[in-house]
Amino acid sequence: MKKAFEVAKWEYLQKVRSKEFIISIVITPVIFIAFSILPTLLADKDSDVPKAITILDSTGQYEDALRTSLEKVKLEDGQPRFLIPKNVVPKDGGVIEARKKLDDSVFNKSVLEAYIFIYEKIGFRSST
């Protein structure tokens, strides 16, 4: 049994003395710190400017309530946090085309920062 402990000790010391182990001991905390600090720094960027978003509600049931809730959120200077232009969902099933236009708008940052897409699950019927 004593020889097994000696072998385990020798293996451990060989691993601890390796360059990879020492580098990983230094880099791992740096990576954890970076992953915890960077999102905070990026989230605070431009936090005093209203963001333009829109709501694409294919059900037609949730847009008004969500819009009302989002309009209540204000910046420190009293401006609305979100500017929400009205978005009309085509009734003829043109949701895919509407999403493509919104994707382009968000990707190019031309008008919108983001959009919220609410869809009705296929096969699910509302009680209203």
PDB file of C-alpha atoms in Angstrom:
ATOM      1  CA  MET A   1       0.000   0.000   0.000  1.00  0.00           C
ATOM      2  CA  LYS A   2       2.901   2.314   0.779  1.00  0.00           C
ATOM      3  CA  LYS A   3       4.247   1.860  -2.750  1.00  0.00           C
ATOM      4  CA  ALA A   4       0.875   2.863  -4.225  1.00  0.00           C
ATOM      5  CA  PHE A   5       0.969   6.152  -2.295  1.00  0.00           C
ATOM      6  CA  GLU A   6       4.539   6.762  -3.449  1.00  0.00           C
ATOM      7  CA  VAL A   7       3.501   6.201  -7.070  1.00  0.00           C
ATOM      8  CA  ALA A   8       0.499   8.514  -6.654  1.00  0.00           C
ATOM      9  CA  LYS A   9       2.706  11.191  -5.045  1.00  0.00           C
ATOM     10  CA  TRP A  10       5.254  10.908  -7.853  1.00  0.00           C
ATOM     11  CA  GLU A  11       2.521  11.179 -10.516  1.00  0.00           C
ATOM     12  CA  TYR A  12       0.997  14.204  -8.775  1.00  0.00           C
ATOM     13  CA  LEU A  13       4.342  16.000  -8.517  1.00  0.00           C
ATOM     14  CA  GLN A  14       5.094  15.297 -12.182  1.00  0.00           C
ATOM     15  CA  LYS A  15       1.767  16.817 -13.216  1.00  0.00           C
ATOM     16  CA  VAL A  16       2.121  19.849 -10.922  1.00  0.00           C
ATOM     17  CA  ARG A  17       5.594  20.629 -12.230  1.00  0.00           C
ATOM     18  CA  SER A  18       4.497  20.575 -15.870  1.00  0.00           C
ATOM     19  CA  LYS A  19       4.291  23.809 -17.841  1.00  0.00           C
ATOM     20  CA  GLU A  20       0.671  23.148 -18.871  1.00  0.00           C
ATOM     21  CA  PHE A  21      -0.474  22.819 -15.269  1.00  0.00           C
ATOM     22  CA  ILE A  22       1.194  26.071 -14.221  1.00  0.00           C
ATOM     23  CA  ILE A  23      -0.246  27.939 -17.214  1.00  0.00           C
ATOM     24  CA  SER A  24      -3.735  26.564 -16.550  1.00  0.00           C
ATOM     25  CA  ILE A  25      -3.524  27.645 -12.901  1.00  0.00           C
ATOM     26  CA  VAL A  26      -2.821  31.217 -14.042  1.00  0.00           C
ATOM     27  CA  ILE A  27      -5.176  31.379 -17.032  1.00  0.00           C
ATOM     28  CA  THR A  28      -8.279  29.806 -15.468  1.00  0.00           C
ATOM     29  CA  PRO A  29      -8.926  32.614 -12.945  1.00  0.00           C
ATOM     30  CA  VAL A  30      -8.223  35.223 -15.621  1.00  0.00           C
ATOM     31  CA  ILE A  31     -10.848  33.632 -17.873  1.00  0.00           C
ATOM     32  CA  PHE A  32     -13.414  33.490 -15.052  1.00  0.00           C
ATOM     33  CA  ILE A  33     -12.797  37.137 -14.171  1.00  0.00           C
ATOM     34  CA  ALA A  34     -13.054  38.187 -17.822  1.00  0.00           C
ATOM     35  CA  PHE A  35     -16.328  36.303 -18.286  1.00  0.00           C
ATOM     36  CA  SER A  36     -17.798  37.941 -15.198  1.00  0.00           C
ATOM     37  CA  ILE A  37     -16.619  41.517 -15.841  1.00  0.00           C
ATOM     38  CA  LEU A  38     -16.951  41.882 -19.625  1.00  0.00           C
ATOM     39  CA  PRO A  39     -20.756  41.441 -19.807  1.00  0.00           C
ATOM     40  CA  THR A  40     -21.173  44.116 -17.152  1.00  0.00           C
ATOM     41  CA  LEU A  41     -18.944  46.537 -19.024  1.00  0.00           C
ATOM     42  CA  LEU A  42     -20.722  45.868 -22.290  1.00  0.00           C
ATOM     43  CA  ALA A  43     -24.183  46.191 -20.729  1.00  0.00           C
ATOM     44  CA  ASP A  44     -23.387  49.606 -19.261  1.00  0.00           C
ATOM     45  CA  LYS A  45     -22.335  50.966 -22.642  1.00  0.00           C
ATOM     46  CA  ASP A  46     -24.861  53.524 -23.984  1.00  0.00           C
ATOM     47  CA  SER A  47     -27.230  52.896 -21.088  1.00  0.00           C
ATOM     48  CA  ASP A  48     -28.399  56.531 -21.116  1.00  0.00           C
ATOM     49  CA  VAL A  49     -29.754  56.389 -24.669  1.00  0.00           C
ATOM     50  CA  PRO A  50     -33.239  55.053 -25.518  1.00  0.00           C
ATOM     51  CA  LYS A  51     -33.187  51.812 -27.525  1.00  0.00           C
ATOM     52  CA  ALA A  52     -35.480  51.278 -30.499  1.00  0.00           C
ATOM     53  CA  ILE A  53     -37.203  47.900 -30.367  1.00  0.00           C
ATOM     54  CA  THR A  54     -40.404  46.569 -31.846  1.00  0.00           C
ATOM     55  CA  ILE A  55     -42.814  43.767 -31.069  1.00  0.00           C
ATOM     56  CA  LEU A  56     -43.889  41.210 -33.658  1.00  0.00           C
ATOM     57  CA  ASP A  57     -46.885  39.414 -32.145  1.00  0.00           C
ATOM     58  CA  SER A  58     -48.337  36.830 -34.511  1.00  0.00           C
ATOM     59  CA  THR A  59     -51.046  35.970 -31.964  1.00  0.00           C
ATOM     60  CA  GLY A  60     -52.297  39.538 -31.655  1.00  0.00           C
ATOM     61  CA  GLN A  61     -52.904  39.012 -27.929  1.00  0.00           C
ATOM     62  CA  TYR A  62     -49.807  40.212 -26.121  1.00  0.00           C
ATOM     63  CA  GLU A  63     -48.443  43.238 -27.960  1.00  0.00           C
ATOM     64  CA  ASP A  64     -50.534  45.887 -26.196  1.00  0.00           C
ATOM     65  CA  ALA A  65     -49.801  44.592 -22.695  1.00  0.00           C
ATOM     66  CA  LEU A  66     -46.100  44.202 -23.425  1.00  0.00           C
ATOM     67  CA  ARG A  67     -45.918  47.638 -25.046  1.00  0.00           C
ATOM     68  CA  THR A  68     -47.601  49.216 -22.008  1.00  0.00           C
ATOM     69  CA  SER A  69     -45.183  47.500 -19.635  1.00  0.00           C
ATOM     70  CA  LEU A  70     -42.110  48.486 -21.638  1.00  0.00           C
ATOM     71  CA  GLU A  71     -43.240  52.100 -21.979  1.00  0.00           C
ATOM     72  CA  LYS A  72     -43.285  52.405 -18.184  1.00  0.00           C
ATOM     73  CA  VAL A  73     -39.524  51.753 -18.004  1.00  0.00           C
ATOM     74  CA  LYS A  74     -37.679  55.088 -17.916  1.00  0.00           C
ATOM     75  CA  LEU A  75     -34.077  56.245 -18.006  1.00  0.00           C
ATOM     76  CA  GLU A  76     -32.607  58.310 -15.168  1.00  0.00           C
ATOM     77  CA  ASP A  77     -33.441  61.555 -16.998  1.00  0.00           C
ATOM     78  CA  GLY A  78     -37.100  60.545 -17.468  1.00  0.00           C
ATOM     79  CA  GLN A  79     -36.881  59.564 -21.136  1.00  0.00           C
ATOM     80  CA  PRO A  80     -38.471  56.278 -22.151  1.00  0.00           C
ATOM     81  CA  ARG A  81     -35.964  53.416 -22.052  1.00  0.00           C
ATOM     82  CA  PHE A  82     -37.447  51.832 -25.178  1.00  0.00           C
ATOM     83  CA  LEU A  83     -38.782  53.480 -28.310  1.00  0.00           C
ATOM     84  CA  ILE A  84     -41.352  51.041 -29.696  1.00  0.00           C
ATOM     85  CA  PRO A  85     -42.615  51.748 -33.208  1.00  0.00           C
ATOM     86  CA  LYS A  86     -45.863  50.055 -34.196  1.00  0.00           C
ATOM     87  CA  ASN A  87     -45.321  46.887 -36.192  1.00  0.00           C
ATOM     88  CA  VAL A  88     -48.169  45.419 -38.225  1.00  0.00           C
ATOM     89  CA  VAL A  89     -48.217  41.631 -38.536  1.00  0.00           C
ATOM     90  CA  PRO A  90     -49.596  40.472 -41.877  1.00  0.00           C
ATOM     91  CA  LYS A  91     -52.701  38.326 -41.419  1.00  0.00           C
ATOM     92  CA  ASP A  92     -51.985  36.309 -44.562  1.00  0.00           C
ATOM     93  CA  GLY A  93     -49.117  34.389 -43.001  1.00  0.00           C
ATOM     94  CA  GLY A  94     -46.422  36.878 -43.971  1.00  0.00           C
ATOM     95  CA  VAL A  95     -44.736  36.521 -40.597  1.00  0.00           C
ATOM     96  CA  ILE A  96     -41.623  35.014 -42.179  1.00  0.00           C
ATOM     97  CA  GLU A  97     -41.175  38.001 -44.484  1.00  0.00           C
ATOM     98  CA  ALA A  98     -41.788  40.401 -41.597  1.00  0.00           C
ATOM     99  CA  ARG A  99     -39.144  38.616 -39.519  1.00  0.00           C
ATOM    100  CA  LYS A 100     -36.652  38.759 -42.399  1.00  0.00           C
ATOM    101  CA  LYS A 101     -37.140  42.532 -42.659  1.00  0.00           C
ATOM    102  CA  LEU A 102     -36.741  42.924 -38.911  1.00  0.00           C
ATOM    103  CA  ASP A 103     -33.648  40.699 -38.924  1.00  0.00           C
ATOM    104  CA  ASP A 104     -32.069  42.898 -41.588  1.00  0.00           C
ATOM    105  CA  SER A 105     -32.995  46.034 -39.683  1.00  0.00           C
ATOM    106  CA  VAL A 106     -31.495  44.731 -36.441  1.00  0.00           C
ATOM    107  CA  PHE A 107     -28.410  43.265 -38.114  1.00  0.00           C
ATOM    108  CA  ASN A 108     -27.630  46.533 -39.898  1.00  0.00           C
ATOM    109  CA  LYS A 109     -28.573  48.583 -36.815  1.00  0.00           C
ATOM    110  CA  SER A 110     -30.285  50.934 -39.234  1.00  0.00           C
ATOM    111  CA  VAL A 111     -33.461  51.458 -37.239  1.00  0.00           C
ATOM    112  CA  LEU A 112     -33.825  48.827 -34.530  1.00  0.00           C
ATOM    113  CA  GLU A 113     -31.636  47.500 -31.752  1.00  0.00           C
ATOM    114  CA  ALA A 114     -33.837  44.430 -31.271  1.00  0.00           C
ATOM    115  CA  TYR A 115     -37.293  42.982 -31.728  1.00  0.00           C
ATOM    116  CA  ILE A 116     -39.480  40.660 -29.701  1.00  0.00           C
ATOM    117  CA  PHE A 117     -41.170  37.875 -31.648  1.00  0.00           C
ATOM    118  CA  ILE A 118     -44.214  36.196 -30.118  1.00  0.00           C
ATOM    119  CA  TYR A 119     -45.669  33.306 -32.038  1.00  0.00           C
ATOM    120  CA  GLU A 120     -48.557  30.952 -31.585  1.00  0.00           C
ATOM    121  CA  LYS A 121     -47.499  27.359 -31.207  1.00  0.00           C
ATOM    122  CA  ILE A 122     -48.618  25.248 -34.136  1.00  0.00           C
ATOM    123  CA  GLY A 123     -51.582  23.111 -33.165  1.00  0.00           C
ATOM    124  CA  PHE A 124     -52.353  25.232 -30.109  1.00  0.00           C
ATOM    125  CA  ARG A 125     -55.707  26.970 -30.095  1.00  0.00           C
ATOM    126  CA  SER A 126     -56.462  29.940 -27.929  1.00  0.00           C
ATOM    127  CA  SER A 127     -59.637  29.908 -25.850  1.00  0.00           C
ATOM    128  CA  THR A 128     -60.634  33.390 -27.066  1.00  0.00           C
TER     129      THR A 128
END
